[in-house]
Amino acid sequence: MDVQYRPFNGAFDWGWVNTQVPIQRVEDTSGIVAVDMDTNSTVGACIMDNFTNNSVQCHFMLTHPMLLKHGFLECCCTYLFNECGVKYVYGLVPGNNEKALKLNKHMGFTVKTVMEEAFEDGVDYVLMELKRANCKFIQELRVA
């Protein structure tokens, strides 16, 4: 796998993104897309929207776990905290998406609240927060 990262291109990438996570594209939607150059296929994305002065909502999509070994989280987190300059990253995760909950916790997200059955009947929505100081994937914050 030869992974390269490029900026999100709404006109080109939105179809793929929306098949991964059924979200709405809004005026400030932006992000990073991971492309496997061996197959010229999209294998991941970090889509950001609803920016405020201090925060952003983020959606992580991975189609292959090997993407984690190719610096995907480091690229996304460095961009979010260093380039975008936010202090907080928020994610809404369906309570039954155990892989996403596990990945977010691994990244340093904490649970802010659980909204009962807010996703759908029988499925909670989990609001998660990642603070810069808790992020395990910003190079300068890593302990050697």
C-alpha positions as YAML, in Angstrom:
chain: A
units: angstrom
residues:
- id: 1
  name: MET
  ca: [0.00, 0.00, 0.00]
- id: 2
  name: ASP
  ca: [1.44, 3.34, -1.13]
- id: 3
  name: VAL
  ca: [-0.67, 6.00, 0.64]
- id: 4
  name: GLN
  ca: [-0.64, 9.66, -0.24]
- id: 5
  name: TYR
  ca: [-2.72, 12.41, 1.30]
- id: 6
  name: ARG
  ca: [-4.43, 15.26, -0.49]
- id: 7
  name: PRO
  ca: [-7.01, 17.94, 0.33]
- id: 8
  name: PHE
  ca: [-10.68, 16.99, 0.15]
- id: 9
  name: ASN
  ca: [-12.25, 17.97, -3.19]
- id: 10
  name: GLY
  ca: [-16.00, 18.24, -2.64]
- id: 11
  name: ALA
  ca: [-17.07, 17.74, -6.25]
- id: 12
  name: PHE
  ca: [-14.81, 14.71, -6.71]
- id: 13
  name: ASP
  ca: [-14.83, 13.09, -3.23]
- id: 14
  name: TRP
  ca: [-18.33, 13.66, -1.86]
- id: 15
  name: GLY
  ca: [-19.85, 10.52, -3.38]
- id: 16
  name: TRP
  ca: [-17.24, 8.29, -1.73]
- id: 17
  name: VAL
  ca: [-17.48, 10.10, 1.60]
- id: 18
  name: ASN
  ca: [-21.26, 9.82, 1.70]
- id: 19
  name: THR
  ca: [-21.16, 6.07, 1.09]
- id: 20
  name: GLN
  ca: [-18.90, 5.73, 4.16]
- id: 21
  name: VAL
  ca: [-20.76, 8.04, 6.55]
- id: 22
  name: PRO
  ca: [-24.17, 9.47, 5.67]
- id: 23
  name: ILE
  ca: [-23.51, 13.08, 6.67]
- id: 24
  name: GLN
  ca: [-24.62, 16.35, 5.12]
- id: 25
  name: ARG
  ca: [-22.14, 18.50, 3.27]
- id: 26
  name: VAL
  ca: [-22.22, 22.04, 4.63]
- id: 27
  name: GLU
  ca: [-20.63, 25.33, 3.62]
- id: 28
  name: ASP
  ca: [-17.41, 24.81, 5.60]
- id: 29
  name: THR
  ca: [-16.89, 21.10, 4.86]
- id: 30
  name: SER
  ca: [-13.21, 20.38, 4.24]
- id: 31
  name: GLY
  ca: [-10.78, 17.60, 4.95]
- id: 32
  name: ILE
  ca: [-7.99, 15.23, 4.02]
- id: 33
  name: VAL
  ca: [-8.34, 12.23, 1.74]
- id: 34
  name: ALA
  ca: [-6.05, 9.17, 1.77]
- id: 35
  name: VAL
  ca: [-5.42, 7.56, -1.61]
- id: 36
  name: ASP
  ca: [-3.75, 4.20, -2.22]
- id: 37
  name: MET
  ca: [-1.55, 5.03, -5.20]
- id: 38
  name: ASP
  ca: [-1.12, 1.32, -6.04]
- id: 39
  name: THR
  ca: [-4.83, 1.06, -6.87]
- id: 40
  name: ASN
  ca: [-5.63, 4.79, -7.27]
- id: 41
  name: SER
  ca: [-8.51, 4.29, -4.84]
- id: 42
  name: THR
  ca: [-9.65, 6.30, -1.85]
- id: 43
  name: VAL
  ca: [-8.98, 4.37, 1.36]
- id: 44
  name: GLY
  ca: [-9.76, 6.95, 4.02]
- id: 45
  name: ALA
  ca: [-10.73, 10.49, 4.84]
- id: 46
  name: CYS
  ca: [-10.94, 12.96, 7.68]
- id: 47
  name: ILE
  ca: [-13.88, 15.25, 6.98]
- id: 48
  name: MET
  ca: [-14.30, 18.40, 9.05]
- id: 49
  name: ASP
  ca: [-17.26, 20.76, 9.33]
- id: 50
  name: ASN
  ca: [-19.07, 23.10, 11.67]
- id: 51
  name: PHE
  ca: [-15.95, 25.09, 12.56]
- id: 52
  name: THR
  ca: [-16.09, 27.59, 15.42]
- id: 53
  name: ASN
  ca: [-13.27, 29.77, 16.73]
- id: 54
  name: ASN
  ca: [-12.09, 26.93, 18.98]
- id: 55
  name: SER
  ca: [-13.54, 23.68, 17.68]
- id: 56
  name: VAL
  ca: [-14.56, 21.53, 14.75]
- id: 57
  name: GLN
  ca: [-16.71, 18.47, 14.20]
- id: 58
  name: CYS
  ca: [-14.79, 15.64, 12.58]
- id: 59
  name: HIS
  ca: [-15.66, 12.41, 10.78]
- id: 60
  name: PHE
  ca: [-12.97, 9.74, 10.32]
- id: 61
  name: MET
  ca: [-13.38, 7.09, 7.63]
- id: 62
  name: LEU
  ca: [-11.05, 4.15, 7.02]
- id: 63
  name: THR
  ca: [-11.65, 1.28, 4.64]
- id: 64
  name: HIS
  ca: [-8.51, -0.62, 5.58]
- id: 65
  name: PRO
  ca: [-6.78, -0.87, 9.00]
- id: 66
  name: MET
  ca: [-3.35, -0.73, 7.29]
- id: 67
  name: LEU
  ca: [-4.02, 2.97, 6.79]
- id: 68
  name: LEU
  ca: [-3.19, 3.42, 10.48]
- id: 69
  name: LYS
  ca: [0.35, 2.22, 9.78]
- id: 70
  name: HIS
  ca: [0.75, 4.85, 7.07]
- id: 71
  name: GLY
  ca: [0.47, 7.92, 9.29]
- id: 72
  name: PHE
  ca: [-3.22, 8.62, 8.73]
- id: 73
  name: LEU
  ca: [-3.97, 9.67, 12.31]
- id: 74
  name: GLU
  ca: [-0.76, 11.69, 12.59]
- id: 75
  name: CYS
  ca: [-1.60, 13.52, 9.36]
- id: 76
  name: CYS
  ca: [-5.19, 14.24, 10.41]
- id: 77
  name: CYS
  ca: [-4.42, 15.30, 13.98]
- id: 78
  name: THR
  ca: [-1.48, 17.49, 13.03]
- id: 79
  name: TYR
  ca: [-3.69, 19.19, 10.44]
- id: 80
  name: LEU
  ca: [-6.59, 19.66, 12.86]
- id: 81
  name: PHE
  ca: [-4.59, 21.08, 15.73]
- id: 82
  name: ASN
  ca: [-1.65, 22.77, 13.99]
- id: 83
  name: GLU
  ca: [-3.04, 23.94, 10.65]
- id: 84
  name: CYS
  ca: [-6.67, 24.59, 11.62]
- id: 85
  name: GLY
  ca: [-5.64, 25.75, 15.08]
- id: 86
  name: VAL
  ca: [-8.62, 24.30, 16.92]
- id: 87
  name: LYS
  ca: [-8.51, 23.45, 20.62]
- id: 88
  name: TYR
  ca: [-11.24, 20.80, 20.51]
- id: 89
  name: VAL
  ca: [-12.38, 18.20, 18.03]
- id: 90
  name: TYR
  ca: [-15.87, 16.75, 18.43]
- id: 91
  name: GLY
  ca: [-17.38, 13.61, 17.01]
- id: 92
  name: LEU
  ca: [-20.84, 12.11, 17.18]
- id: 93
  name: VAL
  ca: [-20.64, 8.33, 17.12]
- id: 94
  name: PRO
  ca: [-23.55, 5.88, 17.04]
- id: 95
  name: GLY
  ca: [-23.37, 3.88, 20.26]
- id: 96
  name: ASN
  ca: [-23.38, 0.60, 18.33]
- id: 97
  name: ASN
  ca: [-20.31, 1.52, 16.24]
- id: 98
  name: GLU
  ca: [-17.81, -0.22, 18.50]
- id: 99
  name: LYS
  ca: [-14.90, 0.13, 16.06]
- id: 100
  name: ALA
  ca: [-15.30, 3.92, 15.88]
- id: 101
  name: LEU
  ca: [-15.69, 4.23, 19.65]
- id: 102
  name: LYS
  ca: [-12.54, 2.15, 20.16]
- id: 103
  name: LEU
  ca: [-10.53, 4.13, 17.59]
- id: 104
  name: ASN
  ca: [-11.64, 7.46, 19.04]
- id: 105
  name: LYS
  ca: [-10.69, 6.39, 22.57]
- id: 106
  name: HIS
  ca: [-7.32, 5.19, 21.23]
- id: 107
  name: MET
  ca: [-6.78, 8.65, 19.73]
- id: 108
  name: GLY
  ca: [-7.49, 10.32, 23.09]
- id: 109
  name: PHE
  ca: [-11.17, 11.23, 22.71]
- id: 110
  name: THR
  ca: [-13.27, 11.18, 25.87]
- id: 111
  name: VAL
  ca: [-17.02, 10.78, 26.17]
- id: 112
  name: LYS
  ca: [-18.74, 14.10, 26.91]
- id: 113
  name: THR
  ca: [-22.29, 12.76, 26.98]
- id: 114
  name: VAL
  ca: [-24.52, 10.00, 25.73]
- id: 115
  name: MET
  ca: [-27.77, 11.02, 24.10]
- id: 116
  name: GLU
  ca: [-30.25, 8.21, 24.54]
- id: 117
  name: GLU
  ca: [-31.68, 6.87, 21.28]
- id: 118
  name: ALA
  ca: [-30.67, 10.07, 19.45]
- id: 119
  name: PHE
  ca: [-29.22, 8.14, 16.50]
- id: 120
  name: GLU
  ca: [-32.22, 5.86, 16.01]
- id: 121
  name: ASP
  ca: [-34.59, 3.76, 18.09]
- id: 122
  name: GLY
  ca: [-32.46, 1.61, 20.37]
- id: 123
  name: VAL
  ca: [-29.16, 3.32, 19.38]
- id: 124
  name: ASP
  ca: [-27.63, 6.12, 21.43]
- id: 125
  name: TYR
  ca: [-25.47, 8.92, 20.04]
- id: 126
  name: VAL
  ca: [-22.16, 9.39, 21.86]
- id: 127
  name: LEU
  ca: [-20.65, 12.87, 21.84]
- id: 128
  name: MET
  ca: [-16.87, 12.57, 22.06]
- id: 129
  name: GLU
  ca: [-14.26, 15.29, 22.56]
- id: 130
  name: LEU
  ca: [-10.57, 15.35, 21.71]
- id: 131
  name: LYS
  ca: [-8.44, 18.04, 23.34]
- id: 132
  name: ARG
  ca: [-5.06, 18.86, 21.85]
- id: 133
  name: ALA
  ca: [-3.30, 17.88, 25.10]
- id: 134
  name: ASN
  ca: [-4.95, 14.44, 25.04]
- id: 135
  name: CYS
  ca: [-4.23, 13.70, 21.38]
- id: 136
  name: LYS
  ca: [-1.76, 10.85, 21.01]
- id: 137
  name: PHE
  ca: [-1.03, 11.55, 17.35]
- id: 138
  name: ILE
  ca: [0.56, 14.98, 17.23]
- id: 139
  name: GLN
  ca: [4.25, 14.42, 16.70]
- id: 140
  name: GLU
  ca: [5.56, 17.10, 19.08]
- id: 141
  name: LEU
  ca: [3.34, 15.81, 21.92]
- id: 142
  name: ARG
  ca: [4.58, 12.22, 21.68]
- id: 143
  name: VAL
  ca: [6.95, 11.01, 24.37]
- id: 144
  name: ALA
  ca: [9.93, 9.11, 23.00]
...
